[in-house]
Phi, psi and omega in degrees: 000134182292145187292338171295325182291307193291341183272354193266131190287323179307318179287325177281331174300306181311313189284333178272322188286313170313305181295326181284327178289318168300318184287323175294313178297315182294315179295321171295324178284324181283323180290326178284325178300309183302318184276328171290336180278322183296309184291331181287319180290332182276350186071022182244023183279128167274176178294318185301305177305318186281308187272331178286322182296326186287327175295327177288322181294323181290321172289328171291329174290327179286317172305308177295322165296318174315310177308312188290312187296334177291311190288336171289321173303310189301320184285341177285321181294322181296316183289324180293319184284332184284334173294332187279133179280152179292142185287140184283139173312145174292136183289132171291134179285112173239135181281148181285140177268131182263110187280347186266347180284151179285142178291139181286140173288129178253149174287133178293145169312326174300312187290323179295325183278325184278333169294313174305312178294317170304322192279325186290321188293314185294326194277330179294318179284329181246050183286328185280316188293324174295323177296308178294339176283332186278325181283148187278152179289145186295334185265003179290164179273147183298155181283184180298308186299320179293312178303310187296321181295316178303319187279337180267350175264127190280146182277142186251130179249153182244000000 
């Protein structure tokens, strides 16, 4: 069986329900035929056991047939899935290694951590002054991008 088919909930549901239906249909048929046979041979059969028993055997046969069809569908799915080829895995892209290049120097974890800690400590205590220093004063001239956007945006008059 293919792994995608065996991981499918629908496949397993079809198989389990088909097996259960087959078992219930077989149980209905065998129970009713056994009861009818025993009572008819003993001479103690009543109309209910004979006539209702025949109807229950017909219902059991329908349930049994539905279960068998489900099992055959499950086997058909397995056979059809085995005929479909599995998709080929995508090729992995591997970069060429330049053996002549100099290795890059990496920052040690201690340097990175100390820089980060110092920057974050200063930022937490001086959050307002840092924010005020980053903000533009109200009388400052607009930057190039702001000037361009003002020129391209038409003025709205009321």
